[in-house]
Every structure is written in structure tokens, then in C-alpha cells.
Coordinates of C-alpha atoms in Angstrom, one line a residue:
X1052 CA 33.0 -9.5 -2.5
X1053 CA 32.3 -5.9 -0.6
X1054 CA 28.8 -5.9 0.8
X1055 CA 25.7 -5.5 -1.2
X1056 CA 28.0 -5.0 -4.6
X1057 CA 27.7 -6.6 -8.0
X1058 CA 30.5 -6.9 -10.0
X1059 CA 30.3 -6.0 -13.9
X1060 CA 32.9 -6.8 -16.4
X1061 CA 34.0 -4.3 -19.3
X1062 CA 36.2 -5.8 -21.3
X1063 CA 39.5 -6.8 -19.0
X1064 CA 38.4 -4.3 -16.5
X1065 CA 36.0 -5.7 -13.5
X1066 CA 33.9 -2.6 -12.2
X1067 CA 32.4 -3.0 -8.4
X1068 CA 29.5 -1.3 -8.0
X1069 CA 27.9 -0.4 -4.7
X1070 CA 24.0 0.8 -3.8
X1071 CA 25.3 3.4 -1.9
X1072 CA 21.6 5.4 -1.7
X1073 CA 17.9 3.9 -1.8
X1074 CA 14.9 5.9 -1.5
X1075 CA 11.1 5.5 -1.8
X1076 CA 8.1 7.9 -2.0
X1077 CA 4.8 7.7 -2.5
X1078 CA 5.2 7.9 -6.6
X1079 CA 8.3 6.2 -6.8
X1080 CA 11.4 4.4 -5.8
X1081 CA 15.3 5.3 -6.7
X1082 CA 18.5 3.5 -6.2
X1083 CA 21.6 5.0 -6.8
X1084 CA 25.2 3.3 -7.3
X1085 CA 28.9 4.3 -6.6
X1086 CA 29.5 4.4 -10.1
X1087 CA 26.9 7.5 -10.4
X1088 CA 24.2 5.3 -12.2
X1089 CA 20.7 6.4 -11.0
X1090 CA 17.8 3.6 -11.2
X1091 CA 14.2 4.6 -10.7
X1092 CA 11.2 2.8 -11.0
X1093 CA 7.4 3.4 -10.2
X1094 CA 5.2 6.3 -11.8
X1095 CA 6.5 8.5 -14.3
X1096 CA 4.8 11.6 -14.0
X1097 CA 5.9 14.3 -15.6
X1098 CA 9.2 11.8 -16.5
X1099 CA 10.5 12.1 -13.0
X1100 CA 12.2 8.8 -14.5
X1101 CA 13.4 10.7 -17.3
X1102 CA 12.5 7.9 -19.8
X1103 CA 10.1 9.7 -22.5
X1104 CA 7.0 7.8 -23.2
X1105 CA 6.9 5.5 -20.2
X1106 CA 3.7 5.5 -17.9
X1107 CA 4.8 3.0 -15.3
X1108 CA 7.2 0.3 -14.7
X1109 CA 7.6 -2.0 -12.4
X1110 CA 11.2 -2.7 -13.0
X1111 CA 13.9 -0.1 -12.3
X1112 CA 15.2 2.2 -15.2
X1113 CA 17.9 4.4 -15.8
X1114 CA 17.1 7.8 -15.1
X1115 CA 20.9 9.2 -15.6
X1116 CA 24.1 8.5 -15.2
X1117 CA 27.5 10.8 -13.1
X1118 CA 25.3 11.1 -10.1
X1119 CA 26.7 12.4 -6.7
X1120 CA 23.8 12.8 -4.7
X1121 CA 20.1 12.2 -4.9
X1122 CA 16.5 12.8 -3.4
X1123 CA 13.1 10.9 -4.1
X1124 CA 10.1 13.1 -3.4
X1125 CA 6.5 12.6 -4.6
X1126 CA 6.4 13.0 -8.5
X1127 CA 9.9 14.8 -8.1
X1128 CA 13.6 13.5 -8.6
X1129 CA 16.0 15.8 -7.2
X1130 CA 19.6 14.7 -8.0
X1131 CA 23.4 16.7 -8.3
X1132 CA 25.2 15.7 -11.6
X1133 CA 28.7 18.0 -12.6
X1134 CA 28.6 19.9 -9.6
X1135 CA 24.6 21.3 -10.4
X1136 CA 21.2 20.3 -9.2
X1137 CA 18.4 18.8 -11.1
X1138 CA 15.1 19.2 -10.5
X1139 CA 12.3 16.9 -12.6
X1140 CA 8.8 16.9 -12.4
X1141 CA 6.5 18.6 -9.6
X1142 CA 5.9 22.2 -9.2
X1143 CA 7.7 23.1 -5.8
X1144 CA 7.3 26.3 -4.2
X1145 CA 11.2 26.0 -3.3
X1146 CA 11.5 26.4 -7.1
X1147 CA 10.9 28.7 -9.4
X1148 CA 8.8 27.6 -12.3
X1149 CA 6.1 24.7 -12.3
X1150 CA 6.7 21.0 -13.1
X1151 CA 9.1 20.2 -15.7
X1152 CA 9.7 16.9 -17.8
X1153 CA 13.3 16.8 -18.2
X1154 CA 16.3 17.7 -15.8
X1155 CA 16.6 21.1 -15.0
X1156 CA 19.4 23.1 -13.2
X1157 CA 17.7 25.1 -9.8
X1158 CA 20.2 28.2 -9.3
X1159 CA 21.9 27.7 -6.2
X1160 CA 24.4 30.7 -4.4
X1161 CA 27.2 27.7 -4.2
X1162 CA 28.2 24.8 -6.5
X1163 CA 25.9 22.0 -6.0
X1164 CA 29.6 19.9 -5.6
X1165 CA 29.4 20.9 -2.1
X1166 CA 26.2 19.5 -1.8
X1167 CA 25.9 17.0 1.4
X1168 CA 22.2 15.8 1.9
X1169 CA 18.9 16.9 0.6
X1170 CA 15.9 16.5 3.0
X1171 CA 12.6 18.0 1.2
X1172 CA 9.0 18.2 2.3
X1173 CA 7.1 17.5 -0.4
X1174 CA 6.8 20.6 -2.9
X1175 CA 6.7 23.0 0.6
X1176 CA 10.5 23.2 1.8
X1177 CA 13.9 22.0 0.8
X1178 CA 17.2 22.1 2.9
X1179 CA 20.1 21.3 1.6
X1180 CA 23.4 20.0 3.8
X1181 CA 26.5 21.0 2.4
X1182 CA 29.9 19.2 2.9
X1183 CA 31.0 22.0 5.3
X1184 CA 28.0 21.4 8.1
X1185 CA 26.4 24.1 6.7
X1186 CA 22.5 24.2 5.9
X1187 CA 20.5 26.7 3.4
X1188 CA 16.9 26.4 2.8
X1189 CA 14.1 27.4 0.6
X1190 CA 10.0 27.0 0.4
X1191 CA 7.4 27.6 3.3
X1192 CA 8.3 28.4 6.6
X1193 CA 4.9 27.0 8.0
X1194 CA 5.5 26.0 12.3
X1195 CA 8.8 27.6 11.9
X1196 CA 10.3 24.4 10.6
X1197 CA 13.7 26.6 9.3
X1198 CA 14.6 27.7 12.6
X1199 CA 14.8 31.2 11.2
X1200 CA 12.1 32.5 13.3
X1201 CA 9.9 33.1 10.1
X1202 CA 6.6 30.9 9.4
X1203 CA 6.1 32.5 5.8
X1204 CA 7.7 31.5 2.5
X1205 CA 11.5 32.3 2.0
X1206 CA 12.1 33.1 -1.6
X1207 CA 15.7 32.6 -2.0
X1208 CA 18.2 30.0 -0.7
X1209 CA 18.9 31.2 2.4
X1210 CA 21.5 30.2 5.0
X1211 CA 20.8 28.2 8.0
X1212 CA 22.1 29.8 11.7
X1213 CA 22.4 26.0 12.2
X1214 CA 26.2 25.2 11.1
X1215 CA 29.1 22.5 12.2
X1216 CA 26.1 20.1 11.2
X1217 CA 26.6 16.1 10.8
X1218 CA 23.5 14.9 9.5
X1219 CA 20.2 16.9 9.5
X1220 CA 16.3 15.4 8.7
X1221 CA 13.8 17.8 7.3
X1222 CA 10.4 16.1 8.0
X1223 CA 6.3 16.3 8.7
X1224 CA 4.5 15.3 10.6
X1225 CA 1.5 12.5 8.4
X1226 CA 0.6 15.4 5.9
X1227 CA 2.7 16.4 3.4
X1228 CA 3.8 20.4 3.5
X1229 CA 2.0 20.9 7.1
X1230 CA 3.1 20.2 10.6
X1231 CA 6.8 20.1 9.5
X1232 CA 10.3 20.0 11.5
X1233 CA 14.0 19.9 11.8
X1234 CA 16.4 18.1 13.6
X1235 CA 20.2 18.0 13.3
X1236 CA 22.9 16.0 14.5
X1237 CA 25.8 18.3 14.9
X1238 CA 29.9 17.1 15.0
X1239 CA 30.1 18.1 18.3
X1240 CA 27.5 15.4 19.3
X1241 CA 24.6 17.3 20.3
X1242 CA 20.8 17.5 19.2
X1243 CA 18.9 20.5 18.0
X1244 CA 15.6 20.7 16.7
X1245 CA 13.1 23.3 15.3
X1246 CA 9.6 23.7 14.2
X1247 CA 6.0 22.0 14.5
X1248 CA 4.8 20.8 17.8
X1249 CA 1.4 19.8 17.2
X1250 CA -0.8 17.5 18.8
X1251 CA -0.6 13.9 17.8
X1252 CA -4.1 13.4 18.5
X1253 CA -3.8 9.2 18.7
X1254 CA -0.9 9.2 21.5
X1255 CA -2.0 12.8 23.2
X1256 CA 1.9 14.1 23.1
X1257 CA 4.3 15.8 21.5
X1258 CA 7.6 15.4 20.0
X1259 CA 10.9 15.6 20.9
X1260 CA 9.7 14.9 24.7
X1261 CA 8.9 18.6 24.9
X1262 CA 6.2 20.8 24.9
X1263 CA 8.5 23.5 23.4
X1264 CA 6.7 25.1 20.3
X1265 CA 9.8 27.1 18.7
X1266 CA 10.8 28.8 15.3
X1267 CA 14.1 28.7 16.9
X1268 CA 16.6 26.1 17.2
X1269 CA 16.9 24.4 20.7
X1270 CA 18.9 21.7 22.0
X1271 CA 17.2 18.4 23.2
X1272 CA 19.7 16.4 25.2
X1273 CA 19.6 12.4 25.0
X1274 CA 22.7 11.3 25.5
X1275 CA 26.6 12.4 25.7
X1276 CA 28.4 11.3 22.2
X1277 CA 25.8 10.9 20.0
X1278 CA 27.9 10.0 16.8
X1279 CA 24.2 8.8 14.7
X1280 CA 20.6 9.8 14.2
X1281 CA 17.2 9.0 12.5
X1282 CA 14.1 10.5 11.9
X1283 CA 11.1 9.8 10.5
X1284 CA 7.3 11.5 10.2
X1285 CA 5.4 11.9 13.2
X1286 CA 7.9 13.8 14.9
X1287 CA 10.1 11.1 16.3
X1288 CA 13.5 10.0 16.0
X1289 CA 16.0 7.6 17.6
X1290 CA 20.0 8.6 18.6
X1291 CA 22.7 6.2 19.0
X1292 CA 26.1 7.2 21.0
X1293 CA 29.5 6.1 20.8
X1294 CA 29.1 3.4 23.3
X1295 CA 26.5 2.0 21.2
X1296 CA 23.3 2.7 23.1
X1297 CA 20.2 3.5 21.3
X1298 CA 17.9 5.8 22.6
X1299 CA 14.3 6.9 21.5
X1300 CA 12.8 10.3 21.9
X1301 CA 9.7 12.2 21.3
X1302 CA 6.0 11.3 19.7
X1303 CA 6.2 7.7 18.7
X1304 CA 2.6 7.1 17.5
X1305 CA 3.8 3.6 17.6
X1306 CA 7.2 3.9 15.9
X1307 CA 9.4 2.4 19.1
X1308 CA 6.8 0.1 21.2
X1309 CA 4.2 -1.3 17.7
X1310 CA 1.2 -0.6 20.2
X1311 CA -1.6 1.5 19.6
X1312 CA -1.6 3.4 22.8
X1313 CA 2.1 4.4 22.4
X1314 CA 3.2 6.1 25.0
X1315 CA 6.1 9.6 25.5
X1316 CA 9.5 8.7 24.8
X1317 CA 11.9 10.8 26.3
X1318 CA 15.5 9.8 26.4
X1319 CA 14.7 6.7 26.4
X1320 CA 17.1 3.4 26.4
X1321 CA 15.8 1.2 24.2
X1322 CA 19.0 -1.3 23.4
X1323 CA 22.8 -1.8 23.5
X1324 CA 25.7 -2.7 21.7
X1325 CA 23.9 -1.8 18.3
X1326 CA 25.2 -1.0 14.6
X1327 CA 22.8 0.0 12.5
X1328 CA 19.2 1.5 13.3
X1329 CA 16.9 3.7 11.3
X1330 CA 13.5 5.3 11.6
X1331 CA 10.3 5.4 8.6
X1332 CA 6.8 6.3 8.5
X1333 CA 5.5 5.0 12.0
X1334 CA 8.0 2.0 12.0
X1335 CA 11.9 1.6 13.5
X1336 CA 14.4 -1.1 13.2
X1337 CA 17.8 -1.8 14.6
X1338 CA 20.6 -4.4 14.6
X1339 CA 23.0 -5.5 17.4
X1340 CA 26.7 -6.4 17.0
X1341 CA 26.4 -10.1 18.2
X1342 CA 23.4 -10.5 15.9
X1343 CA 23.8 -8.8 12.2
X1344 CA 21.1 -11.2 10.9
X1345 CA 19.0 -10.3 13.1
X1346 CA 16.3 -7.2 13.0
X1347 CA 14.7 -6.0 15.7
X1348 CA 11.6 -3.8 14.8
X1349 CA 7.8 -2.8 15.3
X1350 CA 5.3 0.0 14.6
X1351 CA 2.5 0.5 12.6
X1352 CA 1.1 -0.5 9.1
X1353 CA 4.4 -3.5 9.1
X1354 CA 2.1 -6.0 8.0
X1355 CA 5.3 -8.8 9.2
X1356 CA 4.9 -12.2 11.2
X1357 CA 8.0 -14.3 11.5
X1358 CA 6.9 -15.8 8.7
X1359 CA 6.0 -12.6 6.7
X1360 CA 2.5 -12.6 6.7
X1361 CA -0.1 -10.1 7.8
X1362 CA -0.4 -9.1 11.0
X1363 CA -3.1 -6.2 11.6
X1364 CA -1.9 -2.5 12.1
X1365 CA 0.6 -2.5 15.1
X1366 CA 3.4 -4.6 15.7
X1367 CA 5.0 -4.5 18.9
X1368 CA 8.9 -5.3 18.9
X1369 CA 10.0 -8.1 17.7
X1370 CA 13.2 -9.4 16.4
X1371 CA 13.2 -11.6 12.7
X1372 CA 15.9 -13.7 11.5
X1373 CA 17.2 -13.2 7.9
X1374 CA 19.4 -15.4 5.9
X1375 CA 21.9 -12.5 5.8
X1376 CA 23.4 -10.1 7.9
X1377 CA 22.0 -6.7 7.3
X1378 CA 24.5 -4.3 5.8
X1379 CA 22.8 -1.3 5.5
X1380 CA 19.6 0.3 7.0
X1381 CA 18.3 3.0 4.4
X1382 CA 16.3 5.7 5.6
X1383 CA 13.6 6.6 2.2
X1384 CA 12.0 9.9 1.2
X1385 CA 10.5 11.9 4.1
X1386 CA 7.3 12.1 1.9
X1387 CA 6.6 8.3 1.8
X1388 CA 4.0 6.2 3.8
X1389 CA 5.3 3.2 2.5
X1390 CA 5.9 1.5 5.9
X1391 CA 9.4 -0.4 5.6
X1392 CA 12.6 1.4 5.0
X1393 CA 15.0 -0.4 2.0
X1394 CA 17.1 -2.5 4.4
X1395 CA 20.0 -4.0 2.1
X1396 CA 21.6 -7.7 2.8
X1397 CA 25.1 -8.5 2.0
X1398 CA 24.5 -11.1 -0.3
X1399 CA 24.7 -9.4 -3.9
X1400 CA 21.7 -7.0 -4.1
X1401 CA 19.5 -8.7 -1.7
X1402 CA 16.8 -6.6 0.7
X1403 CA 14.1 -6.6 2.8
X1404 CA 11.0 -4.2 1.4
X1405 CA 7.4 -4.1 2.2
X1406 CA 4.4 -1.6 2.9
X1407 CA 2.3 0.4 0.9
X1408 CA 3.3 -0.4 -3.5
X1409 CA 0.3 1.9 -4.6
X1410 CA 2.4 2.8 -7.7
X1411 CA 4.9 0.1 -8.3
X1412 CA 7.7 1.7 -6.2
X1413 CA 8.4 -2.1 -4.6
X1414 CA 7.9 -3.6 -8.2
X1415 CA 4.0 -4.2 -8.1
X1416 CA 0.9 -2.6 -8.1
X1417 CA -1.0 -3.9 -5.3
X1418 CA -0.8 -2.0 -2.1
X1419 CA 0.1 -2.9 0.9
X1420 CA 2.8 -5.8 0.4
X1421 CA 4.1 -7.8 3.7
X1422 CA 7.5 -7.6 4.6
X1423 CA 9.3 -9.8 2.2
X1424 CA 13.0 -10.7 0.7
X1425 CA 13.6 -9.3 -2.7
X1426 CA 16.3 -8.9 -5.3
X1427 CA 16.9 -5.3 -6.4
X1428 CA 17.9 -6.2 -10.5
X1429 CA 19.4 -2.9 -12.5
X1430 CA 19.9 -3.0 -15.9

């Protein structure tokens, strides 16, 4: 069986279907599979699940089916169905109009087909990656975080000076809409960011190992080859080469060493021979070749032991043993706090999940849940 599939029979015909995407914000949770079905679950406000009539669920739904590509903000689904892009719910100021309850085409200058990636901040900004390393943008400009040299609000979809683009995070920086930033990894294996620089005032630094403050892109060098990246809020983000070094740069506020008095990380080694990392709200995780059941992570608000129980805030590094080899490592919305990414096992539809469920976007209604193994179940 291909990792984290299930495998549904219609009539004679056995369909595999793949979690190819998994995303979690602060009102919800989404999960979308090869076959284009889109799953939701959480709050429904303003039917961002697009299931009329239901308040809140703590089992996943389906919110539509042909889906491509797809985006989990705070109380808005984003999604590209037949080469267009739906918006529902919210009230974005990268859209015209104010929230809407069903799924509603946002005019683009290009057919949503060639749509890549979507990275949003909130209701602030939207960038969109297209298939051609391309970027164009929309929403508030605030700390330059467009790296178009304008801190106002751009109107239209504009395009990005930023091309030949890989894989590109559009993030903030703890609150949603302020404090924002950009970084892109391009094909030629280089780093660029853009945007906020501002004080983390727990750590005293500031991100991407600089003390740059730019509207501009600007290169930050980590290493030669860097074929991956990750980024999550607080300005930090991790880069993996071709060799399969992982390094760590900028404002960790406890993402890379789980201590309160986290210090700079610039360039910075932090292991080898590794597959799969990823970056979340104050939190990272990575896996090594010789070890695929084994995860390696630490920051803040984890809540793991070994044995998945509470711990206190910050978690220094340490590695866990899972009954499965880790397949995937999904990074959520940029908008969540909810501390652990999605990280999908390759037995069936088995993950790891835990942080803040304020709203049923891990299936209950509790709060902060410990790091625990779960069973994703779609209708």
C-alpha cells in the first residue's frame, strides 16, 4: 500500500486515495486528498465548511469535491476548483467584498490552474505561487512584507519582482496582519527574504540572523544547494541542502533549542543526513534517514513527554519514537497557534497532532491537547 493512503472500492474499480495537503488554523482544520475531495472540520463560521446549518463539528466533513489546491486561514477556506479560486467566509482586505457563506470566485489576471501555493496572512495579505516560479500579491503592505518597496495596501493582484521561485512562505510574526514577512526558496538554491524585522522582545533578536529592516528582497545565505525550506511565525525558518544538512536561521523564540532564553541562530548546523523537517508556531521537527520512526523536536507550548504527557512551556530537543515511520511533515496555516504541525504516519491515515483545539480543529473542544497518535477518519 503507498504511504498514508486508503483504498476505496467503487464497484470493480479500487480508487487510492492520498492526503496530499493538511492544514490547521485557529478556527479550523482541512485535509485534502489526491482524488480532489476536501475535508474540513472545526468552526463553521460563516460556512467556511460549506455545510449549511452546521455550527461545529468535531469530525471532518466534506466541504467540496475537484480540488487542486487549498489554504486554511482563520474563519476562511481558500481553495482552486476548475482552474478558479474560491474564497469562503472572512472579510479580507485582499478581496473585494466582505465575508461570504458560500464559494466565491476572487478575479485573478491568470487562470487559478496555474496556481502553485497560497501563503496568506490572516485577512491582511495573500501571495499566491504559480507553477511558473512566479509570485503576485494582494492586501497590506505593512513592514514591506511584498518586497515591492510599498508598506500601504496594494489593490490589485500585482506581480512579484521575485520570480524562478521554488517554494515561498508568507508569514507574521505572533499577531495576525502585523509584523509580517517573506521568504522564498528559489530553483537556483538560494534564499531571499523581505519584510518585518521587529524586535522579538523575549529572545532580544531578530530574524533571519540580520539586523537588515528591508521592503526589498535580499539574499540571506545558509548554505550552497538548498533544495528545501520551512517557515513558521516568529520569523524563523530552517533550510535543508542537497547533502542533507539541516540548518537553522534567524529569531527562534524557542523554535530550534525548546529553551526559554533561546538564543541567534544564524546559519546554523543543526543535523545531518535528514529527510523530512518542518517549522510551526514556536516548534520544529525533523527526521533522519537511518531513523524514519523517529522525530526529533522541541519548542514552545509542545506539551510532549516520551510518554505524551505535559511538560510545561519549553521543550528542549528531544527525539520520540513512534510506531511508524513518518511519511510526511505538514507545515499548517501561517495563522495558527496550534503548536504541532499534522505529521502523517505510513500506516493508513495515522498522525501525530497536538496543541491548542480551542475550536475542535484536532477533533475536541478542550484546548491545549498533548502530543498524541490519532486516526484522521473521512467520510
Amino acid at each position: 500500500m503507498l504511504p498514508f493512503a486508503r483504498m476505496v472500492q467503487y464497484g470493480n474499480t479500487i480508487v487510492v486515495k492520498n492526503i496530499v495537503d493538511m492544514q490547521v488554523s485557529r478556527s479550523d482544520s482541512l485535509v485534502l486528498e489526491s482524488t480532489g475531495n476536501l475535508y474540513g472540520r472545526g468552526t463553521n463560521t460563516n460556512n467556511i465548511l460549506n455545510n449549511t446549518g452546521l455550527s461545529t463539528t468535531a469530525n471532518f466533513v466534506l466541504v467540496d469535491t475537484g480540488v487542486t489546491v487549498m489554504h486554511c486561514l482563520y474563519n476562511i477556506t481558500l481553495y482552486v476548483k476548475n482552474g478558479v479560486l474560491y474564497r469562503i467566509g472572512g472579510s479580507p482586505v485582499w478581496d473585494n467584498g466582505g465575508a461570504v457563506t458560500s464559494p466565491t470566485a476572487i478575479t485573478l489576471p491568470f487562470p487559478a490552474s496555474n496556481i502553485k501555493k497560497i501563503q496568506g496572512v490572516g485577512n491582511s495579505s495573500l501571495m499566491l505561487l504559480l507553477n511558473d516560479g512566479t509570485i503576485y500579491f494582494r492586501g497590506s503592505g505593512t513592514n514591506g512584507r511584498f518586497g515591492n518597496a510599498s508598506t500601504g495596501t496594494i489593490n490589485t493582484w500585482t506581480l512579484s519582482s521575485m520570480n524562478n521561485v521554488k517554494d515561498m512562505f508568507h508569514t507574521y510574526t505572533g499577531v495576525e496582519g502585523s509584523s509580517a514577512f517573506s521568504i522564498v526558496l528559489k530553483n537556483d538554491g538560494t534564499v531571499w527574504g523581505c519584510g518585518s524585522v521587529a524586535l522579538n522582545t523575549t529572545v532580544n533578536c531578530f530574524r533571519f540572523g540580520t539586523y537588515l529592516s528591508t521592503t526589498s528582497w535580499f539574499q540571506r545565505t545558509v548554505s550552497s544547494n538548498i533544495t528545501a525550506i520551512s517557515s513558521g511565525s516568529a520569523g524563523s525558518f530552517m533550510a535543508l541542502d542537497s547533502t542533507g544538512n539541516l540548518y537553522a536561521d534567524g529569531n527562534t523564540n524557542a523554535e530550534f533549542t525548546g529553551t526559554l532564553a533561546a538564543p541567534l541562530y544564524a546559519n546554523t548546523l543543526m543535523a545531518s543526513n535528514v529527510t523530512l523537517f518542518g517549522v510551526n508556531y514556536e516548534s520544529s521537527y525533523y527526521v533522519q534517514q537511518s531513523t524514519p520512526n523517529v522525530l526529533n523536536l522541541g519548542g514552545r507550548n509542545l506539551n510532549y513527554t516520551s510518554s505524551f504527557s505535559s511538560v510545561g512551556s519549553y521543550i528542549e530537543r528531544h527525539n520520540y519514537t513512534l510506531p511508524y515511520s513518518v511519511s510526511k511533515i505538514f507545515t499548517p496555516s501561517i495563522d495558527s497557534t496550534t503548536s504541532l504541525q499534522y505529521i502523517l504516519l505510513n500506516n493508513s491515515n495515522n498522525i501525530v497532532q497536538g496543541g491548542n483545539s480551542t475550536a475542535y480543529q484536532l477533533g475536541v473542544n478542550t484546548g491545549k491537547i498533548n502530543m498524541q497518535l490519532s486516526v484522521i477518519t473521512l467520510p
